[in-house]
Amino acid sequence: DRRQRQMCIRDRPKTVNVEEEAKEESSSDVDIASISDYLFEKLDSQKLVRNYGEDTGWTNLEFSSDGNFTGSYFGKIKNDGYDGGLTDYAWNWHRGEEIHTSDFKGKFKIIEKVNDYVYKMKLDNFEITSENGRYDDIYINVDFALGIKPDADYYLYIPGTPAKYLPGEDSRLDKNYKKEDGSEDKTQGFIIWNKYEDEVFNQLSL
């Protein structure tokens, strides 16, 4: 539909060769502030998406400077469990489903270096910027976005992170860190993992 097509048609992220640079930066035991400045500079203008295939909902993050980001969410009842009461109307008049959307902004803060490839983050702030409620017949702006929980722990994986540093334990991340034809067993692109909800934001679909 219109909203999903608009969100899918986006510029490819710029190529970032950060693996070797990050190891050099971190090997000198720089402080968290310096690491944050370095990594957030690399994330500037990058786009990451939470999506596990067709009809699984879509949340995108678009980074600017210093860990700030904006984004949008698109989903349905079967994705997020929210029922706004438009199912019958949507089917009778549009032969479709109730659609959930939201726009938001926020800022990540790096709080810990786990190793040379992985960095623990928290949300410094997060705000839904769209007006809550029904619009455009079958669309409802909701007050959440799948994959984002304000008090969750997040982990930033830099491009080229070896698979041995992934969480394992049947995490979604173990199936969403590289493309099927990836020749090396390493992450492709930046990844943000919401540990609490086991949600993955990556760059594989961009």
mmCIF file with all atom_site columns, C-alpha atoms in Angstrom:
data_model
loop_
_atom_site.group_PDB
_atom_site.id
_atom_site.type_symbol
_atom_site.label_atom_id
_atom_site.label_alt_id
_atom_site.label_comp_id
_atom_site.label_asym_id
_atom_site.label_entity_id
_atom_site.label_seq_id
_atom_site.pdbx_PDB_ins_code
_atom_site.Cartn_x
_atom_site.Cartn_y
_atom_site.Cartn_z
_atom_site.occupancy
_atom_site.B_iso_or_equiv
_atom_site.pdbx_formal_charge
_atom_site.auth_seq_id
_atom_site.auth_comp_id
_atom_site.auth_asym_id
_atom_site.auth_atom_id
_atom_site.pdbx_PDB_model_num
ATOM 1   C CA . ASP A 1 1   ? 0.000   0.000   0.000  1.00 0.00 ? 1   ASP A CA 1
ATOM 2   C CA . ARG A 1 2   ? 0.949   3.638   -0.254 1.00 0.00 ? 2   ARG A CA 1
ATOM 3   C CA . ARG A 1 3   ? 2.528   4.082   3.162  1.00 0.00 ? 3   ARG A CA 1
ATOM 4   C CA . GLN A 1 4   ? 4.632   0.937   2.988  1.00 0.00 ? 4   GLN A CA 1
ATOM 5   C CA . ARG A 1 5   ? 5.857   1.696   -0.537 1.00 0.00 ? 5   ARG A CA 1
ATOM 6   C CA . GLN A 1 6   ? 6.968   5.129   0.576  1.00 0.00 ? 6   GLN A CA 1
ATOM 7   C CA . MET A 1 7   ? 8.952   3.693   3.450  1.00 0.00 ? 7   MET A CA 1
ATOM 8   C CA . CYS A 1 8   ? 10.547  0.974   1.331  1.00 0.00 ? 8   CYS A CA 1
ATOM 9   C CA . ILE A 1 9   ? 11.778  3.346   -1.375 1.00 0.00 ? 9   ILE A CA 1
ATOM 10  C CA . ARG A 1 10  ? 14.826  4.779   0.301  1.00 0.00 ? 10  ARG A CA 1
ATOM 11  C CA . ASP A 1 11  ? 18.388  5.565   -0.645 1.00 0.00 ? 11  ASP A CA 1
ATOM 12  C CA . ARG A 1 12  ? 20.894  2.845   0.031  1.00 0.00 ? 12  ARG A CA 1
ATOM 13  C CA . PRO A 1 13  ? 23.081  3.618   3.041  1.00 0.00 ? 13  PRO A CA 1
ATOM 14  C CA . LYS A 1 14  ? 26.547  4.900   2.316  1.00 0.00 ? 14  LYS A CA 1
ATOM 15  C CA . THR A 1 15  ? 29.292  2.314   2.608  1.00 0.00 ? 15  THR A CA 1
ATOM 16  C CA . VAL A 1 16  ? 31.098  2.433   5.926  1.00 0.00 ? 16  VAL A CA 1
ATOM 17  C CA . ASN A 1 17  ? 34.414  0.625   6.384  1.00 0.00 ? 17  ASN A CA 1
ATOM 18  C CA . VAL A 1 18  ? 34.520  0.694   10.136 1.00 0.00 ? 18  VAL A CA 1
ATOM 19  C CA . GLU A 1 19  ? 35.793  -2.728  11.237 1.00 0.00 ? 19  GLU A CA 1
ATOM 20  C CA . GLU A 1 20  ? 39.558  -2.079  11.209 1.00 0.00 ? 20  GLU A CA 1
ATOM 21  C CA . GLU A 1 21  ? 39.176  1.568   12.214 1.00 0.00 ? 21  GLU A CA 1
ATOM 22  C CA . ALA A 1 22  ? 37.059  0.639   15.229 1.00 0.00 ? 22  ALA A CA 1
ATOM 23  C CA . LYS A 1 23  ? 39.592  -1.914  16.409 1.00 0.00 ? 23  LYS A CA 1
ATOM 24  C CA . GLU A 1 24  ? 42.359  0.665   16.159 1.00 0.00 ? 24  GLU A CA 1
ATOM 25  C CA . GLU A 1 25  ? 40.244  3.242   17.971 1.00 0.00 ? 25  GLU A CA 1
ATOM 26  C CA . SER A 1 26  ? 39.288  0.884   20.789 1.00 0.00 ? 26  SER A CA 1
ATOM 27  C CA . SER A 1 27  ? 42.707  -0.732  21.187 1.00 0.00 ? 27  SER A CA 1
ATOM 28  C CA . SER A 1 28  ? 44.068  2.478   22.709 1.00 0.00 ? 28  SER A CA 1
ATOM 29  C CA . ASP A 1 29  ? 41.622  2.292   25.635 1.00 0.00 ? 29  ASP A CA 1
ATOM 30  C CA . VAL A 1 30  ? 39.879  5.528   24.746 1.00 0.00 ? 30  VAL A CA 1
ATOM 31  C CA . ASP A 1 31  ? 37.009  6.573   26.993 1.00 0.00 ? 31  ASP A CA 1
ATOM 32  C CA . ILE A 1 32  ? 33.326  6.045   26.279 1.00 0.00 ? 32  ILE A CA 1
ATOM 33  C CA . ALA A 1 33  ? 32.860  9.656   25.178 1.00 0.00 ? 33  ALA A CA 1
ATOM 34  C CA . SER A 1 34  ? 35.515  9.288   22.493 1.00 0.00 ? 34  SER A CA 1
ATOM 35  C CA . ILE A 1 35  ? 34.130  5.936   21.356 1.00 0.00 ? 35  ILE A CA 1
ATOM 36  C CA . SER A 1 36  ? 30.641  7.452   21.179 1.00 0.00 ? 36  SER A CA 1
ATOM 37  C CA . ASP A 1 37  ? 31.833  10.393  19.106 1.00 0.00 ? 37  ASP A CA 1
ATOM 38  C CA . TYR A 1 38  ? 33.592  8.040   16.696 1.00 0.00 ? 38  TYR A CA 1
ATOM 39  C CA . LEU A 1 39  ? 30.757  5.528   16.265 1.00 0.00 ? 39  LEU A CA 1
ATOM 40  C CA . PHE A 1 40  ? 27.969  8.081   16.064 1.00 0.00 ? 40  PHE A CA 1
ATOM 41  C CA . GLU A 1 41  ? 29.941  9.903   13.385 1.00 0.00 ? 41  GLU A CA 1
ATOM 42  C CA . LYS A 1 42  ? 29.945  6.640   11.403 1.00 0.00 ? 42  LYS A CA 1
ATOM 43  C CA . LEU A 1 43  ? 26.213  6.166   12.029 1.00 0.00 ? 43  LEU A CA 1
ATOM 44  C CA . ASP A 1 44  ? 25.353  9.663   10.825 1.00 0.00 ? 44  ASP A CA 1
ATOM 45  C CA . SER A 1 45  ? 23.059  9.367   7.734  1.00 0.00 ? 45  SER A CA 1
ATOM 46  C CA . GLN A 1 46  ? 22.752  5.579   8.153  1.00 0.00 ? 46  GLN A CA 1
ATOM 47  C CA . LYS A 1 47  ? 19.362  3.833   7.995  1.00 0.00 ? 47  LYS A CA 1
ATOM 48  C CA . LEU A 1 48  ? 18.455  0.655   9.886  1.00 0.00 ? 48  LEU A CA 1
ATOM 49  C CA . VAL A 1 49  ? 15.234  -1.338  9.627  1.00 0.00 ? 49  VAL A CA 1
ATOM 50  C CA . ARG A 1 50  ? 13.321  -3.818  11.781 1.00 0.00 ? 50  ARG A CA 1
ATOM 51  C CA . ASN A 1 51  ? 11.677  -6.225  9.337  1.00 0.00 ? 51  ASN A CA 1
ATOM 52  C CA . TYR A 1 52  ? 11.638  -10.046 9.165  1.00 0.00 ? 52  TYR A CA 1
ATOM 53  C CA . GLY A 1 53  ? 10.031  -10.525 5.776  1.00 0.00 ? 53  GLY A CA 1
ATOM 54  C CA . GLU A 1 54  ? 6.640   -9.969  4.194  1.00 0.00 ? 54  GLU A CA 1
ATOM 55  C CA . ASP A 1 55  ? 3.847   -8.869  6.514  1.00 0.00 ? 55  ASP A CA 1
ATOM 56  C CA . THR A 1 56  ? 5.938   -8.720  9.708  1.00 0.00 ? 56  THR A CA 1
ATOM 57  C CA . GLY A 1 57  ? 5.713   -4.987  10.312 1.00 0.00 ? 57  GLY A CA 1
ATOM 58  C CA . TRP A 1 58  ? 8.334   -2.361  9.517  1.00 0.00 ? 58  TRP A CA 1
ATOM 59  C CA . THR A 1 59  ? 10.170  0.095   11.766 1.00 0.00 ? 59  THR A CA 1
ATOM 60  C CA . ASN A 1 60  ? 12.952  2.244   10.359 1.00 0.00 ? 60  ASN A CA 1
ATOM 61  C CA . LEU A 1 61  ? 15.597  4.395   12.048 1.00 0.00 ? 61  LEU A CA 1
ATOM 62  C CA . GLU A 1 62  ? 17.399  7.231   10.278 1.00 0.00 ? 62  GLU A CA 1
ATOM 63  C CA . PHE A 1 63  ? 20.397  8.588   12.150 1.00 0.00 ? 63  PHE A CA 1
ATOM 64  C CA . SER A 1 64  ? 21.711  12.118  12.252 1.00 0.00 ? 64  SER A CA 1
ATOM 65  C CA . SER A 1 65  ? 24.530  13.354  14.498 1.00 0.00 ? 65  SER A CA 1
ATOM 66  C CA . ASP A 1 66  ? 25.424  12.354  18.062 1.00 0.00 ? 66  ASP A CA 1
ATOM 67  C CA . GLY A 1 67  ? 23.160  9.291   18.223 1.00 0.00 ? 67  GLY A CA 1
ATOM 68  C CA . ASN A 1 68  ? 19.992  11.188  17.334 1.00 0.00 ? 68  ASN A CA 1
ATOM 69  C CA . PHE A 1 69  ? 17.485  9.484   15.059 1.00 0.00 ? 69  PHE A CA 1
ATOM 70  C CA . THR A 1 70  ? 14.033  9.829   13.553 1.00 0.00 ? 70  THR A CA 1
ATOM 71  C CA . GLY A 1 71  ? 11.867  7.041   12.221 1.00 0.00 ? 71  GLY A CA 1
ATOM 72  C CA . SER A 1 72  ? 8.487   5.581   11.422 1.00 0.00 ? 72  SER A CA 1
ATOM 73  C CA . TYR A 1 73  ? 6.500   2.428   12.062 1.00 0.00 ? 73  TYR A CA 1
ATOM 74  C CA . PHE A 1 74  ? 4.050   0.506   9.866  1.00 0.00 ? 74  PHE A CA 1
ATOM 75  C CA . GLY A 1 75  ? 2.164   -2.607  11.004 1.00 0.00 ? 75  GLY A CA 1
ATOM 76  C CA . LYS A 1 76  ? -1.094  -4.460  11.527 1.00 0.00 ? 76  LYS A CA 1
ATOM 77  C CA . ILE A 1 77  ? -2.990  -6.172  14.357 1.00 0.00 ? 77  ILE A CA 1
ATOM 78  C CA . LYS A 1 78  ? -1.256  -9.502  13.706 1.00 0.00 ? 78  LYS A CA 1
ATOM 79  C CA . ASN A 1 79  ? 2.132   -7.771  14.040 1.00 0.00 ? 79  ASN A CA 1
ATOM 80  C CA . ASP A 1 80  ? 1.657   -5.714  17.197 1.00 0.00 ? 80  ASP A CA 1
ATOM 81  C CA . GLY A 1 81  ? -1.565  -6.971  18.843 1.00 0.00 ? 81  GLY A CA 1
ATOM 82  C CA . TYR A 1 82  ? -3.213  -3.546  18.985 1.00 0.00 ? 82  TYR A CA 1
ATOM 83  C CA . ASP A 1 83  ? -6.872  -3.454  17.888 1.00 0.00 ? 83  ASP A CA 1
ATOM 84  C CA . GLY A 1 84  ? -8.242  -0.016  17.047 1.00 0.00 ? 84  GLY A CA 1
ATOM 85  C CA . GLY A 1 85  ? -11.686 -1.323  16.113 1.00 0.00 ? 85  GLY A CA 1
ATOM 86  C CA . LEU A 1 86  ? -11.469 -0.698  12.361 1.00 0.00 ? 86  LEU A CA 1
ATOM 87  C CA . THR A 1 87  ? -11.198 -4.295  11.161 1.00 0.00 ? 87  THR A CA 1
ATOM 88  C CA . ASP A 1 88  ? -14.813 -4.667  10.000 1.00 0.00 ? 88  ASP A CA 1
ATOM 89  C CA . TYR A 1 89  ? -14.834 -1.244  8.301  1.00 0.00 ? 89  TYR A CA 1
ATOM 90  C CA . ALA A 1 90  ? -11.517 -1.906  6.616  1.00 0.00 ? 90  ALA A CA 1
ATOM 91  C CA . TRP A 1 91  ? -12.712 -5.207  5.203  1.00 0.00 ? 91  TRP A CA 1
ATOM 92  C CA . ASN A 1 92  ? -16.235 -4.119  4.211  1.00 0.00 ? 92  ASN A CA 1
ATOM 93  C CA . TRP A 1 93  ? -15.149 -0.922  2.459  1.00 0.00 ? 93  TRP A CA 1
ATOM 94  C CA . HIS A 1 94  ? -11.597 -1.597  1.350  1.00 0.00 ? 94  HIS A CA 1
ATOM 95  C CA . ARG A 1 95  ? -11.182 -5.391  1.486  1.00 0.00 ? 95  ARG A CA 1
ATOM 96  C CA . GLY A 1 96  ? -8.156  -4.646  3.606  1.00 0.00 ? 96  GLY A CA 1
ATOM 97  C CA . GLU A 1 97  ? -6.912  -4.551  7.173  1.00 0.00 ? 97  GLU A CA 1
ATOM 98  C CA . GLU A 1 98  ? -6.572  -1.932  9.882  1.00 0.00 ? 98  GLU A CA 1
ATOM 99  C CA . ILE A 1 99  ? -3.185  -0.252  9.468  1.00 0.00 ? 99  ILE A CA 1
ATOM 100 C CA . HIS A 1 100 ? -1.029  1.075   12.328 1.00 0.00 ? 100 HIS A CA 1
ATOM 101 C CA . THR A 1 101 ? 1.556   3.831   11.878 1.00 0.00 ? 101 THR A CA 1
ATOM 102 C CA . SER A 1 102 ? 3.662   6.179   13.961 1.00 0.00 ? 102 SER A CA 1
ATOM 103 C CA . ASP A 1 103 ? 6.493   8.681   13.595 1.00 0.00 ? 103 ASP A CA 1
ATOM 104 C CA . PHE A 1 104 ? 9.075   9.210   16.312 1.00 0.00 ? 104 PHE A CA 1
ATOM 105 C CA . LYS A 1 105 ? 12.426  10.632  17.313 1.00 0.00 ? 105 LYS A CA 1
ATOM 106 C CA . GLY A 1 106 ? 15.024  9.721   19.904 1.00 0.00 ? 106 GLY A CA 1
ATOM 107 C CA . LYS A 1 107 ? 18.648  9.529   20.900 1.00 0.00 ? 107 LYS A CA 1
ATOM 108 C CA . PHE A 1 108 ? 20.909  6.619   21.797 1.00 0.00 ? 108 PHE A CA 1
ATOM 109 C CA . LYS A 1 109 ? 23.703  6.802   24.354 1.00 0.00 ? 109 LYS A CA 1
ATOM 110 C CA . ILE A 1 110 ? 26.624  4.351   24.410 1.00 0.00 ? 110 ILE A CA 1
ATOM 111 C CA . ILE A 1 111 ? 27.216  3.267   28.016 1.00 0.00 ? 111 ILE A CA 1
ATOM 112 C CA . GLU A 1 112 ? 29.639  0.347   27.762 1.00 0.00 ? 112 GLU A CA 1
ATOM 113 C CA . LYS A 1 113 ? 32.200  -1.210  25.456 1.00 0.00 ? 113 LYS A CA 1
ATOM 114 C CA . VAL A 1 114 ? 31.501  -4.975  25.447 1.00 0.00 ? 114 VAL A CA 1
ATOM 115 C CA . ASN A 1 115 ? 34.389  -5.798  23.100 1.00 0.00 ? 115 ASN A CA 1
ATOM 116 C CA . ASP A 1 116 ? 36.035  -4.336  19.996 1.00 0.00 ? 116 ASP A CA 1
ATOM 117 C CA . TYR A 1 117 ? 32.878  -4.975  17.946 1.00 0.00 ? 117 TYR A CA 1
ATOM 118 C CA . VAL A 1 118 ? 29.916  -4.637  20.319 1.00 0.00 ? 118 VAL A CA 1
ATOM 119 C CA . TYR A 1 119 ? 28.743  -1.639  22.353 1.00 0.00 ? 119 TYR A CA 1
ATOM 120 C CA . LYS A 1 120 ? 25.911  -1.468  24.869 1.00 0.00 ? 120 LYS A CA 1
ATOM 121 C CA . MET A 1 121 ? 23.467  1.425   24.502 1.00 0.00 ? 121 MET A CA 1
ATOM 122 C CA . LYS A 1 122 ? 20.461  2.941   26.235 1.00 0.00 ? 122 LYS A CA 1
ATOM 123 C CA . LEU A 1 123 ? 17.820  5.295   24.894 1.00 0.00 ? 123 LEU A CA 1
ATOM 124 C CA . ASP A 1 124 ? 18.619  8.758   26.208 1.00 0.00 ? 124 ASP A CA 1
ATOM 125 C CA . ASN A 1 125 ? 15.169  9.868   25.092 1.00 0.00 ? 125 ASN A CA 1
ATOM 126 C CA . PHE A 1 126 ? 12.347  8.665   22.870 1.00 0.00 ? 126 PHE A CA 1
ATOM 127 C CA . GLU A 1 127 ? 9.184   10.476  21.737 1.00 0.00 ? 127 GLU A CA 1
ATOM 128 C CA . ILE A 1 128 ? 6.275   9.643   19.437 1.00 0.00 ? 128 ILE A CA 1
ATOM 129 C CA . THR A 1 129 ? 5.841   12.709  17.240 1.00 0.00 ? 129 THR A CA 1
ATOM 130 C CA . SER A 1 130 ? 2.714   11.709  15.276 1.00 0.00 ? 130 SER A CA 1
ATOM 131 C CA . GLU A 1 131 ? -0.731  12.601  16.593 1.00 0.00 ? 131 GLU A CA 1
ATOM 132 C CA . ASN A 1 132 ? -2.415  9.563   18.117 1.00 0.00 ? 132 ASN A CA 1
ATOM 133 C CA . GLY A 1 133 ? -5.682  8.430   16.535 1.00 0.00 ? 133 GLY A CA 1
ATOM 134 C CA . ARG A 1 134 ? -7.501  7.416   13.382 1.00 0.00 ? 134 ARG A CA 1
ATOM 135 C CA . TYR A 1 135 ? -6.870  9.041   10.018 1.00 0.00 ? 135 TYR A CA 1
ATOM 136 C CA . ASP A 1 136 ? -7.437  8.224   6.328  1.00 0.00 ? 136 ASP A CA 1
ATOM 137 C CA . ASP A 1 137 ? -10.217 5.631   6.774  1.00 0.00 ? 137 ASP A CA 1
ATOM 138 C CA . ILE A 1 138 ? -8.314  2.516   7.873  1.00 0.00 ? 138 ILE A CA 1
ATOM 139 C CA . TYR A 1 139 ? -5.132  4.084   9.279  1.00 0.00 ? 139 TYR A CA 1
ATOM 140 C CA . ILE A 1 140 ? -4.491  4.654   12.981 1.00 0.00 ? 140 ILE A CA 1
ATOM 141 C CA . ASN A 1 141 ? -1.534  6.490   14.443 1.00 0.00 ? 141 ASN A CA 1
ATOM 142 C CA . VAL A 1 142 ? -0.439  4.498   17.498 1.00 0.00 ? 142 VAL A CA 1
ATOM 143 C CA . ASP A 1 143 ? 1.754   5.513   20.440 1.00 0.00 ? 143 ASP A CA 1
ATOM 144 C CA . PHE A 1 144 ? 4.449   2.881   19.905 1.00 0.00 ? 144 PHE A CA 1
ATOM 145 C CA . ALA A 1 145 ? 6.815   1.422   17.326 1.00 0.00 ? 145 ALA A CA 1
ATOM 146 C CA . LEU A 1 146 ? 7.684   -2.268  17.148 1.00 0.00 ? 146 LEU A CA 1
ATOM 147 C CA . GLY A 1 147 ? 11.253  -2.964  18.169 1.00 0.00 ? 147 GLY A CA 1
ATOM 148 C CA . ILE A 1 148 ? 11.623  0.071   20.401 1.00 0.00 ? 148 ILE A CA 1
ATOM 149 C CA . LYS A 1 149 ? 11.169  -0.141  24.169 1.00 0.00 ? 149 LYS A CA 1
ATOM 150 C CA . PRO A 1 150 ? 12.402  2.945   26.015 1.00 0.00 ? 150 PRO A CA 1
ATOM 151 C CA . ASP A 1 151 ? 13.957  1.101   28.988 1.00 0.00 ? 151 ASP A CA 1
ATOM 152 C CA . ALA A 1 152 ? 15.460  -1.839  27.051 1.00 0.00 ? 152 ALA A CA 1
ATOM 153 C CA . ASP A 1 153 ? 19.150  -2.625  26.663 1.00 0.00 ? 153 ASP A CA 1
ATOM 154 C CA . TYR A 1 154 ? 20.408  -2.170  23.108 1.00 0.00 ? 154 TYR A CA 1
ATOM 155 C CA . TYR A 1 155 ? 23.599  -3.484  21.539 1.00 0.00 ? 155 TYR A CA 1
ATOM 156 C CA . LEU A 1 156 ? 25.328  -1.867  18.580 1.00 0.00 ? 156 LEU A CA 1
ATOM 157 C CA . TYR A 1 157 ? 27.253  -4.274  16.338 1.00 0.00 ? 157 TYR A CA 1
ATOM 158 C CA . ILE A 1 158 ? 29.683  -2.653  13.936 1.00 0.00 ? 158 ILE A CA 1
ATOM 159 C CA . PRO A 1 159 ? 30.019  -3.921  10.339 1.00 0.00 ? 159 PRO A CA 1
ATOM 160 C CA . GLY A 1 160 ? 32.233  -7.009  10.184 1.00 0.00 ? 160 GLY A CA 1
ATOM 161 C CA . THR A 1 161 ? 31.480  -8.332  13.671 1.00 0.00 ? 161 THR A CA 1
ATOM 162 C CA . PRO A 1 162 ? 32.418  -12.059 13.736 1.00 0.00 ? 162 PRO A CA 1
ATOM 163 C CA . ALA A 1 163 ? 29.423  -14.346 14.302 1.00 0.00 ? 163 ALA A CA 1
ATOM 164 C CA . LYS A 1 164 ? 30.979  -15.695 17.502 1.00 0.00 ? 164 LYS A CA 1
ATOM 165 C CA . TYR A 1 165 ? 30.061  -12.399 19.178 1.00 0.00 ? 165 TYR A CA 1
ATOM 166 C CA . LEU A 1 166 ? 26.340  -12.797 18.436 1.00 0.00 ? 166 LEU A CA 1
ATOM 167 C CA . PRO A 1 167 ? 24.076  -13.711 21.370 1.00 0.00 ? 167 PRO A CA 1
ATOM 168 C CA . GLY A 1 168 ? 23.086  -17.230 20.268 1.00 0.00 ? 168 GLY A CA 1
ATOM 169 C CA . GLU A 1 169 ? 20.304  -18.856 22.318 1.00 0.00 ? 169 GLU A CA 1
ATOM 170 C CA . ASP A 1 170 ? 18.004  -18.913 19.272 1.00 0.00 ? 170 ASP A CA 1
ATOM 171 C CA . SER A 1 171 ? 17.970  -15.116 19.057 1.00 0.00 ? 171 SER A CA 1
ATOM 172 C CA . ARG A 1 172 ? 16.450  -13.455 16.002 1.00 0.00 ? 172 ARG A CA 1
ATOM 173 C CA . LEU A 1 173 ? 19.823  -11.851 15.487 1.00 0.00 ? 173 LEU A CA 1
ATOM 174 C CA . ASP A 1 174 ? 21.354  -15.218 14.607 1.00 0.00 ? 174 ASP A CA 1
ATOM 175 C CA . LYS A 1 175 ? 19.173  -15.275 11.491 1.00 0.00 ? 175 LYS A CA 1
ATOM 176 C CA . ASN A 1 176 ? 19.328  -11.587 10.609 1.00 0.00 ? 176 ASN A CA 1
ATOM 177 C CA . TYR A 1 177 ? 22.966  -10.491 10.579 1.00 0.00 ? 177 TYR A CA 1
ATOM 178 C CA . LYS A 1 178 ? 24.021  -11.204 6.999  1.00 0.00 ? 178 LYS A CA 1
ATOM 179 C CA . LYS A 1 179 ? 22.504  -11.935 3.603  1.00 0.00 ? 179 LYS A CA 1
ATOM 180 C CA . GLU A 1 180 ? 22.043  -15.555 2.571  1.00 0.00 ? 180 GLU A CA 1
ATOM 181 C CA . ASP A 1 181 ? 24.803  -15.281 -0.007 1.00 0.00 ? 181 ASP A CA 1
ATOM 182 C CA . GLY A 1 182 ? 27.248  -13.639 2.411  1.00 0.00 ? 182 GLY A CA 1
ATOM 183 C CA . SER A 1 183 ? 30.612  -15.343 2.005  1.00 0.00 ? 183 SER A CA 1
ATOM 184 C CA . GLU A 1 184 ? 32.028  -14.476 5.431  1.00 0.00 ? 184 GLU A CA 1
ATOM 185 C CA . ASP A 1 185 ? 30.455  -15.364 8.763  1.00 0.00 ? 185 ASP A CA 1
ATOM 186 C CA . LYS A 1 186 ? 30.374  -11.736 9.869  1.00 0.00 ? 186 LYS A CA 1
ATOM 187 C CA . THR A 1 187 ? 27.726  -9.064  10.247 1.00 0.00 ? 187 THR A CA 1
ATOM 188 C CA . GLN A 1 188 ? 26.913  -6.973  7.196  1.00 0.00 ? 188 GLN A CA 1
ATOM 189 C CA . GLY A 1 189 ? 26.235  -3.320  7.913  1.00 0.00 ? 189 GLY A CA 1
ATOM 190 C CA . PHE A 1 190 ? 25.389  -1.838  11.287 1.00 0.00 ? 190 PHE A CA 1
ATOM 191 C CA . ILE A 1 191 ? 23.049  -3.765  13.594 1.00 0.00 ? 191 ILE A CA 1
ATOM 192 C CA . ILE A 1 192 ? 21.151  -2.642  16.691 1.00 0.00 ? 192 ILE A CA 1
ATOM 193 C CA . TRP A 1 193 ? 19.741  -5.454  18.853 1.00 0.00 ? 193 TRP A CA 1
ATOM 194 C CA . ASN A 1 194 ? 17.034  -4.817  21.441 1.00 0.00 ? 194 ASN A CA 1
ATOM 195 C CA . LYS A 1 195 ? 17.908  -7.566  23.911 1.00 0.00 ? 195 LYS A CA 1
ATOM 196 C CA . TYR A 1 196 ? 14.758  -7.322  26.045 1.00 0.00 ? 196 TYR A CA 1
ATOM 197 C CA . GLU A 1 197 ? 12.377  -7.954  23.136 1.00 0.00 ? 197 GLU A CA 1
ATOM 198 C CA . ASP A 1 198 ? 14.870  -9.753  20.847 1.00 0.00 ? 198 ASP A CA 1
ATOM 199 C CA . GLU A 1 199 ? 14.278  -7.215  18.082 1.00 0.00 ? 199 GLU A CA 1
ATOM 200 C CA . VAL A 1 200 ? 16.812  -6.557  15.318 1.00 0.00 ? 200 VAL A CA 1
ATOM 201 C CA . PHE A 1 201 ? 17.449  -3.417  13.300 1.00 0.00 ? 201 PHE A CA 1
ATOM 202 C CA . ASN A 1 202 ? 19.791  -4.060  10.369 1.00 0.00 ? 202 ASN A CA 1
ATOM 203 C CA . GLN A 1 203 ? 20.660  -2.835  6.885  1.00 0.00 ? 203 GLN A CA 1
ATOM 204 C CA . LEU A 1 204 ? 20.105  -6.056  4.926  1.00 0.00 ? 204 LEU A CA 1
ATOM 205 C CA . SER A 1 205 ? 16.913  -4.910  3.169  1.00 0.00 ? 205 SER A CA 1
ATOM 206 C CA . LEU A 1 206 ? 18.262  -1.522  2.074  1.00 0.00 ? 206 LEU A CA 1
#
